[in-house]
CSV table of C-alpha atoms and ligand atoms in Angstrom, one decimal:
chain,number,residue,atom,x,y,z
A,975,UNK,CA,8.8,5.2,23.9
A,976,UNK,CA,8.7,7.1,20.8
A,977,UNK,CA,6.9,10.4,19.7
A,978,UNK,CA,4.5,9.1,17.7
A,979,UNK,CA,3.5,12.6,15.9
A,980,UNK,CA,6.4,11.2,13.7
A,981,UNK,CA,5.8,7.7,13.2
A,982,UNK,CA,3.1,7.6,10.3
A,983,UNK,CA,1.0,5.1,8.6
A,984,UNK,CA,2.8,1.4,9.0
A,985,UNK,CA,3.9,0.3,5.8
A,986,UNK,CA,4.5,-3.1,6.3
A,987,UNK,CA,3.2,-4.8,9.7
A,988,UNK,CA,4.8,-6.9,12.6
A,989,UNK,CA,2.8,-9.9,11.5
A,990,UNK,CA,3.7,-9.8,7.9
A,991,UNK,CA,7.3,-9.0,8.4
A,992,UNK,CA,7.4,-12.6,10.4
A,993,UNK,CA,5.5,-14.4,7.7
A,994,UNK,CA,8.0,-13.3,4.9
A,995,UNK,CA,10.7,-13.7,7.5
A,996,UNK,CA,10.1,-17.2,7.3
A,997,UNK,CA,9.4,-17.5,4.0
A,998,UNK,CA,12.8,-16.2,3.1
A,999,UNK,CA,14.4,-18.7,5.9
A,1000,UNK,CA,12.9,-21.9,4.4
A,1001,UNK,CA,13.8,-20.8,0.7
A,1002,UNK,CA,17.8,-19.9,1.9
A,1003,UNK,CA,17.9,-23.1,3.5
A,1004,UNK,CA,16.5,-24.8,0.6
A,1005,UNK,CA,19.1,-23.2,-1.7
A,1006,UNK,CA,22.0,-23.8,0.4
A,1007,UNK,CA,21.7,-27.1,1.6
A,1008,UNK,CA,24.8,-28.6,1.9
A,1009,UNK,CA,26.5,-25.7,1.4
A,1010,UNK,CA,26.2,-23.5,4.9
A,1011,UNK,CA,26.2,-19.9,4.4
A,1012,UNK,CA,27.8,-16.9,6.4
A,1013,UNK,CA,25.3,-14.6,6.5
A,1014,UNK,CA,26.6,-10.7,6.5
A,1015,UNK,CA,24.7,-7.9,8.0
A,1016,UNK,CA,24.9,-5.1,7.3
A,1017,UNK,CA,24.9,-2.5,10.4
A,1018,UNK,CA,23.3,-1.3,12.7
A,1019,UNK,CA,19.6,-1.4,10.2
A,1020,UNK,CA,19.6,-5.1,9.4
A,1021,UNK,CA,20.2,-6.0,12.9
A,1022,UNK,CA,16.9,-6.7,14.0
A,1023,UNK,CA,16.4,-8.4,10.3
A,1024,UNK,CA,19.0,-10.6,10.9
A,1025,UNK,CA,18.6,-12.2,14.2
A,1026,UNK,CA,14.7,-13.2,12.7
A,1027,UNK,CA,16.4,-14.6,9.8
A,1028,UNK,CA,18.7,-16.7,11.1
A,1029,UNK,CA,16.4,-18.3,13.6
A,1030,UNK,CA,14.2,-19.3,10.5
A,1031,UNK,CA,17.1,-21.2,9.0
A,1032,UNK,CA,16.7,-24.5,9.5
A,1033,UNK,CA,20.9,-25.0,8.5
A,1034,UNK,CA,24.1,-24.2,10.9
A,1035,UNK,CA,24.8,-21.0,9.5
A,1036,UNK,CA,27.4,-18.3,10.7
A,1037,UNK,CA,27.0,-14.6,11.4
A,1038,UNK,CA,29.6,-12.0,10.8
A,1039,UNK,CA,28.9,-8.0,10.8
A,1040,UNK,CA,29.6,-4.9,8.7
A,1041,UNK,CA,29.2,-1.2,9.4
A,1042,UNK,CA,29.0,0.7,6.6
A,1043,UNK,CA,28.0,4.9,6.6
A,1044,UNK,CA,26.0,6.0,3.8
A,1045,UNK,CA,24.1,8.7,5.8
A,1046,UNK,CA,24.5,11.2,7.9
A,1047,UNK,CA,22.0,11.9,10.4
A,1048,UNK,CA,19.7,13.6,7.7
A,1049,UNK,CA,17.3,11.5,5.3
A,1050,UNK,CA,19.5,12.1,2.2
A,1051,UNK,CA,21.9,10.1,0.8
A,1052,UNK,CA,25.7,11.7,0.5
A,1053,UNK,CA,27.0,9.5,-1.8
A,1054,UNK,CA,29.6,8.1,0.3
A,1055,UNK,CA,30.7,4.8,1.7
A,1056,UNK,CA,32.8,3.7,4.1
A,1057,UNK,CA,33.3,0.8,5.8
A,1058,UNK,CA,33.0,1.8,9.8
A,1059,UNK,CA,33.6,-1.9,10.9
A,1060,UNK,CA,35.0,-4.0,9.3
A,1061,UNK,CA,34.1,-8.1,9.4
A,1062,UNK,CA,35.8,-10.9,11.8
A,1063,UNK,CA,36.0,-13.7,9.5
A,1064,UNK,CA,37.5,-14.8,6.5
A,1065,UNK,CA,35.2,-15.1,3.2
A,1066,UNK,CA,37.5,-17.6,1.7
A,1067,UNK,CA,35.3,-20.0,-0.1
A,1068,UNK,CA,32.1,-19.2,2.3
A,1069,UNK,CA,29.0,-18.8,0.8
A,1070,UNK,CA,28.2,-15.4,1.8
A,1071,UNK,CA,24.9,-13.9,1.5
A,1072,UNK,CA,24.8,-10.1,2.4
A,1073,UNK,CA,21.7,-8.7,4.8
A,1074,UNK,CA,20.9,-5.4,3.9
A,1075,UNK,CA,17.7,-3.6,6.1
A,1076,UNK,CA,16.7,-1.3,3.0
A,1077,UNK,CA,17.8,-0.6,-1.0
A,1078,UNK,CA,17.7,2.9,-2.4
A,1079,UNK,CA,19.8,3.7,-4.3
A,1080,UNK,CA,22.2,0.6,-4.6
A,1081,UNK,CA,25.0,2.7,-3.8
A,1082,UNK,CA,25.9,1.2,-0.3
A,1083,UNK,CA,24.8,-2.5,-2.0
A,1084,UNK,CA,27.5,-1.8,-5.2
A,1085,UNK,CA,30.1,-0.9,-3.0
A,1086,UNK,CA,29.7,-3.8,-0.8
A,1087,UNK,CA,29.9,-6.2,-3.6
A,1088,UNK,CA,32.8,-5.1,-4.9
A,1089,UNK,CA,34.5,-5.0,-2.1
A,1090,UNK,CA,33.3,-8.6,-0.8
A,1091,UNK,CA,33.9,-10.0,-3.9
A,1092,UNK,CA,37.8,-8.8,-3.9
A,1093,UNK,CA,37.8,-11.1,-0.5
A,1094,UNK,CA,37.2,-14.3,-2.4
A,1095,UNK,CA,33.6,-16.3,-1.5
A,1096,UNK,CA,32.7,-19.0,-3.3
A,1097,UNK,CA,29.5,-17.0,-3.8
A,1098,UNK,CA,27.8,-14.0,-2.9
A,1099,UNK,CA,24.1,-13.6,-3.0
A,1100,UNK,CA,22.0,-10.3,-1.4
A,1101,UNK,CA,18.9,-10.8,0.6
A,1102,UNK,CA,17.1,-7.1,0.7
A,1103,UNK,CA,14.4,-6.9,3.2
A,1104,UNK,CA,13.3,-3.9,1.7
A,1105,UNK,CA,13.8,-2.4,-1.8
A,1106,UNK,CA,12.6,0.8,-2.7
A,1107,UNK,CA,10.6,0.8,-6.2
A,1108,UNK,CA,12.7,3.4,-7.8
A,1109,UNK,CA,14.5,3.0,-11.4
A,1110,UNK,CA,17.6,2.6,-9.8
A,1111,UNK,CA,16.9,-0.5,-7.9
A,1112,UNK,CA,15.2,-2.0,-10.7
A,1113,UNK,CA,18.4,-4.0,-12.3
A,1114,UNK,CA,20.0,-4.7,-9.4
A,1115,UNK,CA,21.2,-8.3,-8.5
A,1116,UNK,CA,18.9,-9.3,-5.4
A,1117,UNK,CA,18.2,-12.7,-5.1
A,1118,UNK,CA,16.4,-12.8,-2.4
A,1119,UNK,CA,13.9,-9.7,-1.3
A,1120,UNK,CA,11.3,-9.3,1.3
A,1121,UNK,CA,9.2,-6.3,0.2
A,1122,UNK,CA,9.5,-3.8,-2.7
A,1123,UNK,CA,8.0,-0.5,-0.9
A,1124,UNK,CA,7.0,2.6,-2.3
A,1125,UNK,CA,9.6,5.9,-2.4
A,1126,UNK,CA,9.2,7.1,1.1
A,1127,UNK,CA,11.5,6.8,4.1
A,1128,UNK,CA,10.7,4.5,6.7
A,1129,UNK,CA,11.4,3.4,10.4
A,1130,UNK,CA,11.4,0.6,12.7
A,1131,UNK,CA,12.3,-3.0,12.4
A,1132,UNK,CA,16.1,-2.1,13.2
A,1133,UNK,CA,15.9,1.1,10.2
A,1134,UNK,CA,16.1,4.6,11.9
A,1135,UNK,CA,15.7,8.2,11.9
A,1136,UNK,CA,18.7,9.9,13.4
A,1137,UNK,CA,19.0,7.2,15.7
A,1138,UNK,CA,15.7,6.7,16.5
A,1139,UNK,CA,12.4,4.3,16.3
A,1140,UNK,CA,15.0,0.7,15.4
A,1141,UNK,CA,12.6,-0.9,17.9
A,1142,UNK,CA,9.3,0.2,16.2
A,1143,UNK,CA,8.4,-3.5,15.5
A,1144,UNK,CA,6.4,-2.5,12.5
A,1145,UNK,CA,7.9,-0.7,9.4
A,1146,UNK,CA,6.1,2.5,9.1
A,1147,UNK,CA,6.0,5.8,7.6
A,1148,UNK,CA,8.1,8.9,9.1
A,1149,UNK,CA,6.9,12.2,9.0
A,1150,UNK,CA,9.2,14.5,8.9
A,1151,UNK,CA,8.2,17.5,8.0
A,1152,UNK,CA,11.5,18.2,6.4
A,1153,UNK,CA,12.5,18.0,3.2
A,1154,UNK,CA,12.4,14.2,1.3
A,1155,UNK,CA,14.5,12.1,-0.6
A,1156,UNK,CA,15.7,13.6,-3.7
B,1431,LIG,P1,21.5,3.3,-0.5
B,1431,LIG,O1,23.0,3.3,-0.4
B,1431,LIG,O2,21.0,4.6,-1.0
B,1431,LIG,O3,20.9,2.1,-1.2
B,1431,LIG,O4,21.0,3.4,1.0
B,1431,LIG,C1,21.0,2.2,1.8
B,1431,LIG,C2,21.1,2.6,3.3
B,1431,LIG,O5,20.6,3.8,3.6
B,1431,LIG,C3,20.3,1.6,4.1
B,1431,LIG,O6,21.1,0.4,4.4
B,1431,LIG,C4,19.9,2.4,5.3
B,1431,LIG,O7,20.8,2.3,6.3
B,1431,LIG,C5,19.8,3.8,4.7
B,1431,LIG,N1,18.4,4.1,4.4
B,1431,LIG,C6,17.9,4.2,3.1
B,1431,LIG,N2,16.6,4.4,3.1
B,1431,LIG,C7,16.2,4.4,4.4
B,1431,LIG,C8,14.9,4.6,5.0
B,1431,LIG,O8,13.8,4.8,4.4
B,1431,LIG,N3,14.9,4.5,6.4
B,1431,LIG,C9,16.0,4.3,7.1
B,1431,LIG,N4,17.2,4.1,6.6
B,1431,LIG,C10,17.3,4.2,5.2
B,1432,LIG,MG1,21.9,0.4,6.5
């Protein structure tokens, strides 16, 4: 499947991602009762994310996708985003939460909320699976996260490497051998 002379220590585990998984689906549908959300992912990373999430709430909630490019096919970020699909439906007065895979530098996250904010939602709340503990994602408005993980890039669980390892089903290390995140 993969070459595993890449894939290093797992950082967060199968069984643990379910546990929070659920966690995080019983405290959105205990926030939003009455009140369905559309639930945004954020593509292609929070894909596999997503479809665990919403099975674990218990409310009828909708589902629109996003691609956004932040990255080339290298593990540094450019600096740029742009929106490479846009979503179907209309945020109107939806309660919209936002499903990232992984926050590093906030960049892709800030321009998203801007520019979902400009479409009009009644609300518009973030649930991170992953956040990097760096000072820049420190302030950031998150209200719902899964883990905070330590400055290293990762695979698996729908994240990548050039493409590869989304269907690792544990988060986990990758060893490059190239140079890291600056
Ligand atoms: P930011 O804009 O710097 O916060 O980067 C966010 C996006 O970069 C995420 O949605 C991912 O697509 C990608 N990314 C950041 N860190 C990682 C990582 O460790 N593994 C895989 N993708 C990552
Ligand atoms: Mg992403």
């Amino acid at each position: 499947m993969t070459d595993d002379r890449e894939l290093g220590e797992v950082v967060v585990s199968a069984a643990a991602l379910a546990t929070r998984v659920h966690e995080l689906g019983r405290e959105i549908a205990t926030d939003y009762e009455g009140r369905p959300p559309l639930l945004v992912a954020v593509l292609k990373g929070a894909f596999v994310f997503m479809a665990d999430l919403v099975r674990a709430i218990d409310l009828p909630v909708e589902v629109d996708f996003m691609a956004v490019s932040s990255y080339g096919s290298a593990t540094k970020t450019s600096g740029v985003v742009r929106i490479v699909k846009d979503l179907d439906l209309d945020l109107t007065d939806r309660h919209v939460i936002v499903v990232e895979d992984i926050i590093h530098s906030g960049l892709t996250l800030s321009y998203l909320r801007r520019n979902l904010f400009a479409r009009g939602p009644a609300s518009l709340e973030v649930c991170a699976l992953l956040v990097r503990e760096e000072p820049e994602t420190a302030e950031l408005p998150l209200r719902y996260v899964g883990f905070r993980i330590p400055p290293a890039f990762v695979v698996g669980y729908g994240l990548d490497f050039d493409e590869r390892y989304r269907n690792v089903p544990d988060v986990r290390l990758y060893n490059s051998g190239r140079p890291s995140l600056a």
